[in-house]
Coordinates of C-alpha atoms in Angstrom, one line a residue:
X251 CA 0.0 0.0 0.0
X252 CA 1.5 3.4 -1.0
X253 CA 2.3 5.5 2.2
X254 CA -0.2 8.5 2.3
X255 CA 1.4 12.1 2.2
X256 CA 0.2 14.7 4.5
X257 CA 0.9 16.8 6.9
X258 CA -1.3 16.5 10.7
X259 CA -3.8 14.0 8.6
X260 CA -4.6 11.3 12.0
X261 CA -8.0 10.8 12.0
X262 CA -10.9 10.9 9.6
X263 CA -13.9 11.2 12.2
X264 CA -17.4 10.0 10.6
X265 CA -20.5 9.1 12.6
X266 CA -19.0 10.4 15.7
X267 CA -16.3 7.8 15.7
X268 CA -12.7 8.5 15.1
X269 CA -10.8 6.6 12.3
X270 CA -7.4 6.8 11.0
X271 CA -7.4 6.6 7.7
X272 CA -4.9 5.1 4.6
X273 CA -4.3 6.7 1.5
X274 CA -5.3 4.1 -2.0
X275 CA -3.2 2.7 -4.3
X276 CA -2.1 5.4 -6.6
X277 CA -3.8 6.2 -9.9
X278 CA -2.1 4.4 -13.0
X279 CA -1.8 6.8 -16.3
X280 CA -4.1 4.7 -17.9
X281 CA -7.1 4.5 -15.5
X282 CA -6.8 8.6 -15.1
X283 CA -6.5 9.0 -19.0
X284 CA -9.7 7.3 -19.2
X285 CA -11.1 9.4 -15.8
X286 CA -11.5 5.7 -14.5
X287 CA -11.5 7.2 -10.9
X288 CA -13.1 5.5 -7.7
X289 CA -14.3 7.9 -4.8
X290 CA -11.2 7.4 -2.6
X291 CA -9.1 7.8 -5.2
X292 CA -10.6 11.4 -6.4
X293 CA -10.9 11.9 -2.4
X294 CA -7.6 12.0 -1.3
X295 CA -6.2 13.6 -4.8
X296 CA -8.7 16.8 -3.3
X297 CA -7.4 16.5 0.0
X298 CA -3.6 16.1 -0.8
X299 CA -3.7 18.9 -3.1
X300 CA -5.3 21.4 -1.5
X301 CA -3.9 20.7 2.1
X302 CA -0.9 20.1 0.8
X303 CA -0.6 23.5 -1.1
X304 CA -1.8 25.6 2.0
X305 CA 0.9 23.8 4.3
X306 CA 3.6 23.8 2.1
X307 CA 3.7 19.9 1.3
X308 CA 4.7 19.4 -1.8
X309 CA 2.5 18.1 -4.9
X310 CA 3.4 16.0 -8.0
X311 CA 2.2 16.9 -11.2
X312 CA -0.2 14.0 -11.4
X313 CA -2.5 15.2 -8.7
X314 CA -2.2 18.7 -10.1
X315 CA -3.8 17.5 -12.6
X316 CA -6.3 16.0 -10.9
X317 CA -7.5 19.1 -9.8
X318 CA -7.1 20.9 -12.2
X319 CA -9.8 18.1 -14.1
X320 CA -12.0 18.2 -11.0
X321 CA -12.3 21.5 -11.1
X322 CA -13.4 22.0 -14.8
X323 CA -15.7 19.0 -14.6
X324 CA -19.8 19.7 -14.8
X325 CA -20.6 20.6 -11.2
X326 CA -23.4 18.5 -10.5
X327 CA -21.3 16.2 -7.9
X328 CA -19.5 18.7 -5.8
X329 CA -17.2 18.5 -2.8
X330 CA -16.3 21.5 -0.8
X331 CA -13.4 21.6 1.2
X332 CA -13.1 24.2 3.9
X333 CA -9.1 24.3 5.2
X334 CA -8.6 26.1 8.3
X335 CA -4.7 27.4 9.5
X336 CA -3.2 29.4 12.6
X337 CA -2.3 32.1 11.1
X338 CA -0.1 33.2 14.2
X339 CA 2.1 30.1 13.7
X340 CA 4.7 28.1 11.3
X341 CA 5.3 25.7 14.1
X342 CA 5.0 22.5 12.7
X343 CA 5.0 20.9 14.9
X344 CA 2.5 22.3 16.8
X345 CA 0.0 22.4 13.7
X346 CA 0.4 19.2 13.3
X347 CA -0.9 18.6 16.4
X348 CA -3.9 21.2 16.3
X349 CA -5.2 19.5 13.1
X350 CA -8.4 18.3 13.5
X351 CA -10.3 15.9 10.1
X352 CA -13.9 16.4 9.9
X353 CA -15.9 14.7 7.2
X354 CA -19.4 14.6 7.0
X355 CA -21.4 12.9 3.9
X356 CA -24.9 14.6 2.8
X357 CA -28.2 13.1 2.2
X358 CA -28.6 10.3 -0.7
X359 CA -30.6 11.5 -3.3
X360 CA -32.1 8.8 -5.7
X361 CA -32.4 11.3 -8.7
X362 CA -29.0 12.1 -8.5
X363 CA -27.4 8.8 -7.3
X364 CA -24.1 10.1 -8.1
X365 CA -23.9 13.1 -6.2
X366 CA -22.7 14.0 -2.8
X367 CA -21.3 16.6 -0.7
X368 CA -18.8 16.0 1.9
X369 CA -17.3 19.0 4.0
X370 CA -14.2 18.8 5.6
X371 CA -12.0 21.2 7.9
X372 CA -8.5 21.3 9.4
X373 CA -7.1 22.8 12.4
X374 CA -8.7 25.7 14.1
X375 CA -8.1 29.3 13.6
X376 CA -8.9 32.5 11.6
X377 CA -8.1 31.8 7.9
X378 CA -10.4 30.0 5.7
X379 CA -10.2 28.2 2.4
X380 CA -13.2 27.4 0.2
X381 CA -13.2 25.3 -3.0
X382 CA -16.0 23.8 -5.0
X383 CA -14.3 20.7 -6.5
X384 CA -16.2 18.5 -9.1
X385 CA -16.5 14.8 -8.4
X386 CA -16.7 11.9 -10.9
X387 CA -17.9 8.1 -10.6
X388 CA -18.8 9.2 -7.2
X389 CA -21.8 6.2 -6.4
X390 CA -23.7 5.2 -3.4
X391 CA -22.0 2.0 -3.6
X392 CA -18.6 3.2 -3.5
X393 CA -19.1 5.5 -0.9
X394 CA -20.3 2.7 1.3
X395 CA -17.7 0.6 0.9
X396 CA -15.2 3.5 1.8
X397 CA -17.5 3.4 5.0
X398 CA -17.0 0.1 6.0
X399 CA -13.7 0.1 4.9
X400 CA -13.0 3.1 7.7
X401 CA -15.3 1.2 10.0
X402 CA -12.8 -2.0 9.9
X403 CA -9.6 0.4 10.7
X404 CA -12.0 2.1 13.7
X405 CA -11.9 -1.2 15.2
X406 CA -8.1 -1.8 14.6
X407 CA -9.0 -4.8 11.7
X408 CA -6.9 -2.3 9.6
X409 CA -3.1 -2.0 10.0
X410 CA -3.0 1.5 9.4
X411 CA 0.6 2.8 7.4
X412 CA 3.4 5.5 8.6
X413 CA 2.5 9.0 7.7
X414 CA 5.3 10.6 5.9
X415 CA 5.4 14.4 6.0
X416 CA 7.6 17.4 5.7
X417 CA 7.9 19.6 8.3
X418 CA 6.6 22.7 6.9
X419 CA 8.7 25.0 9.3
X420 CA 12.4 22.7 8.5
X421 CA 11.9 24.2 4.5
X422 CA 13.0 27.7 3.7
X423 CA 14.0 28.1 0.1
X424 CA 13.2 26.1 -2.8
X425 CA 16.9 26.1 -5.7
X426 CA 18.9 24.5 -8.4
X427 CA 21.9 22.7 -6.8
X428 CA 24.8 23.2 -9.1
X429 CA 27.7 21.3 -9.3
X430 CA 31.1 23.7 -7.8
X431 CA 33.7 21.6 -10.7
X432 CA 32.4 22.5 -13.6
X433 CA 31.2 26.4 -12.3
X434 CA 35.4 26.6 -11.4
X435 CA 36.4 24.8 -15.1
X436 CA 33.8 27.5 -16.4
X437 CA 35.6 30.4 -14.8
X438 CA 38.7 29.3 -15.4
X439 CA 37.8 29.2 -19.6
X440 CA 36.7 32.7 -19.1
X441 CA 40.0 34.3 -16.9
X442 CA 42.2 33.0 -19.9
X443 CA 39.9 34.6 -22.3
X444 CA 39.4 38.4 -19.7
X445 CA 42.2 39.7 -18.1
X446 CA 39.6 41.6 -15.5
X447 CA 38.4 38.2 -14.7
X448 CA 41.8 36.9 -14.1
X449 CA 42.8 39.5 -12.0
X450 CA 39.7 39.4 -10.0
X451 CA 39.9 35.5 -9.5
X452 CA 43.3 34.9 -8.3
X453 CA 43.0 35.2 -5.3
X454 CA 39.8 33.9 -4.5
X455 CA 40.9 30.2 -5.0
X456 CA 37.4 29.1 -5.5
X457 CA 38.3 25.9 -6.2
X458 CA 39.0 25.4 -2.8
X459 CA 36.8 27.9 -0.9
X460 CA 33.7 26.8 -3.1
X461 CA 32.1 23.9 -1.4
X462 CA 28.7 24.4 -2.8
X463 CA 26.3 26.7 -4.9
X464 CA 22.7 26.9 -6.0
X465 CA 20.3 29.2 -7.9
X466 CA 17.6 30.2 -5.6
X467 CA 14.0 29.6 -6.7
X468 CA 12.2 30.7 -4.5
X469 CA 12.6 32.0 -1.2
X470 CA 9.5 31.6 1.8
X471 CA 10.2 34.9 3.5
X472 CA 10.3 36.8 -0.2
X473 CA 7.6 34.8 -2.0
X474 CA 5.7 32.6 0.0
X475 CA 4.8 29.1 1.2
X476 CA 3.3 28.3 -2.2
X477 CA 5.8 29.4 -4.1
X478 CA 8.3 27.1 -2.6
X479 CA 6.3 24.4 -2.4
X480 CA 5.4 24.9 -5.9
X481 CA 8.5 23.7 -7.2
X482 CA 8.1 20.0 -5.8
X483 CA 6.8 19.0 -9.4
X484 CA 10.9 19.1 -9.9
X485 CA 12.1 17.5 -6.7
X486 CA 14.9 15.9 -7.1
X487 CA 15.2 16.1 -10.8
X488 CA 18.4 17.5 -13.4
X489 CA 17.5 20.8 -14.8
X490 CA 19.9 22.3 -17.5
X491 CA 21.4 26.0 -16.4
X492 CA 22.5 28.5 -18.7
X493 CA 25.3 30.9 -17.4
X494 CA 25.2 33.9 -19.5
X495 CA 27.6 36.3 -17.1
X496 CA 29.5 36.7 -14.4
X497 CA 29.3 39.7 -12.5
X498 CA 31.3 41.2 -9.3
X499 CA 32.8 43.8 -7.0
X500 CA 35.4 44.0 -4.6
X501 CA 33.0 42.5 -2.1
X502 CA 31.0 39.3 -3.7
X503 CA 30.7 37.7 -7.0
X504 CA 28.1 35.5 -8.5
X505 CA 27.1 33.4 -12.2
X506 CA 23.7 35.3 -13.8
X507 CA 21.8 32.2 -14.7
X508 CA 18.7 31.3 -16.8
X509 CA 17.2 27.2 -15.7
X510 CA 16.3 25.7 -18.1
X511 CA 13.1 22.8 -18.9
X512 CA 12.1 19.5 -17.8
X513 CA 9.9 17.2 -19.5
X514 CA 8.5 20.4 -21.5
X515 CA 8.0 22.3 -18.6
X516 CA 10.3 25.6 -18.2
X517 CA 11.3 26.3 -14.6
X518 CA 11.3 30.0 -13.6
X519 CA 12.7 31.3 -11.0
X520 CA 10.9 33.9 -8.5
X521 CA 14.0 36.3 -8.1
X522 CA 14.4 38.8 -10.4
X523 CA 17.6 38.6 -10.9
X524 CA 18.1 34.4 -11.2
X525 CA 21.8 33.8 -10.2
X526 CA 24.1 31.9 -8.3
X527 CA 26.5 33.5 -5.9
X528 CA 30.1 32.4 -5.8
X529 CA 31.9 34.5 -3.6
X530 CA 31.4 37.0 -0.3
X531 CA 34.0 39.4 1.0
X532 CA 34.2 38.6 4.7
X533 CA 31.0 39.9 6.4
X534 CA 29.0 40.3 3.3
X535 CA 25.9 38.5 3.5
X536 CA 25.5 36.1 0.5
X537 CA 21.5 37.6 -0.4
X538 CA 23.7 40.9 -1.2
X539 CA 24.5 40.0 -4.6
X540 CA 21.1 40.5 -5.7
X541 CA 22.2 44.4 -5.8
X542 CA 25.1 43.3 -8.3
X543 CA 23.0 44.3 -11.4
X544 CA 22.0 47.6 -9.8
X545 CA 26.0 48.2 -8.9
X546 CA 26.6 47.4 -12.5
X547 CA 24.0 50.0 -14.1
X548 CA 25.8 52.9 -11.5
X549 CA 28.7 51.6 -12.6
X550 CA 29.8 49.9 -9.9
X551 CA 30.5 46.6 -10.8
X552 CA 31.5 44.7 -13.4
X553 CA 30.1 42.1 -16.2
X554 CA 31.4 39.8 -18.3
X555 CA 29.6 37.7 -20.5
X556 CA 29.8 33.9 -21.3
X557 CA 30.3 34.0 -25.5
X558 CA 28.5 31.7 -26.2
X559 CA 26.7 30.4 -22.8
X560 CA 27.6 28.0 -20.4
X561 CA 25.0 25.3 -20.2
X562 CA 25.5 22.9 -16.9
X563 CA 23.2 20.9 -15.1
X564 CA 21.8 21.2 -11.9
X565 CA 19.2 18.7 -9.2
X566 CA 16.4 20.8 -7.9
X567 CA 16.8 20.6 -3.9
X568 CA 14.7 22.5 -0.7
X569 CA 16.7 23.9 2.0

């Protein structure tokens, strides 16, 4: 049985008894291209998503989609989903223990045998979520045999699997990890080709002070839960990264970058100025080389360009 992703999610509490609840097997292309999907299925895609979005778990692109379907489907079968958060708090640990599952099923209708309406809210607290989600091959037999299956783990007949979850207050910053030995062989190409750039680098010895470097993506204090978390489609994956210049001042240094695509799907960065920083002066903080296009237009720093870029590759990592 695939392990069920979210955050705080303990109990599912229907006809006034508590019930811990397991994700279903996960949805095979074939059965979702053909929108061959069972109640607990379409379920749990609602409640991952739109859970998972507010808390800052992070979605794949298969129950994005999901959604995104559900919510363009004929709305005669509707869920709504109410998602409650502390807004006073990022203390995962202690929303994880305030979260409360509610779900309540509404009266069977015979004309529309299909339809149902379920409302569910987490946690308590002042800020309120409210989505209308369409709901296909949603029967009255299904949803009692996802009754009786909740029933059985109630009374412990189900061995119930670990919850894996991120700790939404452990991730700060979504970015491209990029690999040190082929930034320094890049540099290197470029002093013998720029004297400024030689001069500047030799005494910098990045290819011993480097230990690591990445292209920020996003960043929660500058752009938001979502933002980060809406880079989890890439998690873990190789993204190409095209250095077009390096730019610098007597105090810090860094690569302007451009990522590129995977599977189709251009990444884009939420700073403005995409880049990866390669060197500080002692006591500059590393976010200051965001100001390095700014020093460059007052003149204050200078640019080289890559001719023609650099393209390298880098794994898309949360920090």
């Amino acid at each position: 049985m695939t392990k069920y992703r979210m955050m705080g999610l303990k109990a599912l509490v229907l006809d006034g008894l508590p019930k811990v609840i397991h994700k279903p097997r996960e949805i095979t292309m074939s059965e979702w291209n053909a929108k061959e999907l069972t109640i607990e299925q379409i379920e749990y895609a609602c409640l991952d998503a739109f859970v998972s979005l507010e808390l800052g778990i992070f979605l794949s692109k298969h129950r994005r989609e999901i959604i995104q379907y559900l919510e363009n489907t004929s709305p005669k079968k509707i869920v709504n989903l109410t998602l409650e958060s502390d807004q006073t708090t990022n203390d995962s640990e202690q929303l994880d223990d305030e979260l409360n599952l509610r779900q309540s099923f509404g009266e069977y209708e015979e004309e529309e045998s299909s339809a149902r309406s379920c409302e569910v809210n987490f946690g308590r607290g002042n800020k309120s979520i409210q989505t209308n989600i369409d709901i296909r091959h949603f029967t009255f037999l299904e949803l009692l045999i996802v009754k009786e299956q909740l029933r059985k783990i109630a009374k412990g007949e189900y061995t119930t699997p670990i919850i894996e979850r991120r700790k939404l207050g452990t991730i700060v910053f979504a970015a491209i990890n990029l690999p040190v030995p082929e930034i320094c062989s890049s540099l290197d190409n470029l002093a013998q080709k720029n004297p400024k750039v030689e001069a500047f680098l030799q005494d910098k010895h990045l290819e011993h002070n480097l230990k690591k470097t990445h292209l920020t993506l996003a960043h929660k204090r500058s752009h938001g839960v979502t933002a980060v978390a809406s880079y989890g489609l890439f998690l873990n994956q190789k993204v190409p990264v095209e250095l077009t210049a390096l730019l610098f001042t007597d105090k810090m240094a860094a690569l302007e970058a451009q990522p590129g695509s995977v599977d189709g799907e251009k990444i884009v960065s939420k700073n403005e100025w995409p880049h990866a920083t390669i060197w500080t002066a002692e006591g500059v903080a590393p976010k200051e080389a965001n100001t390095l296009p700014r020093l460059f237009s007052e003149g204050k720093a200078t640019r080289v360009e890559f001719s023609p870029p650099i393209t390298i590759s880098g794994t898309v990592q949360f920090y």
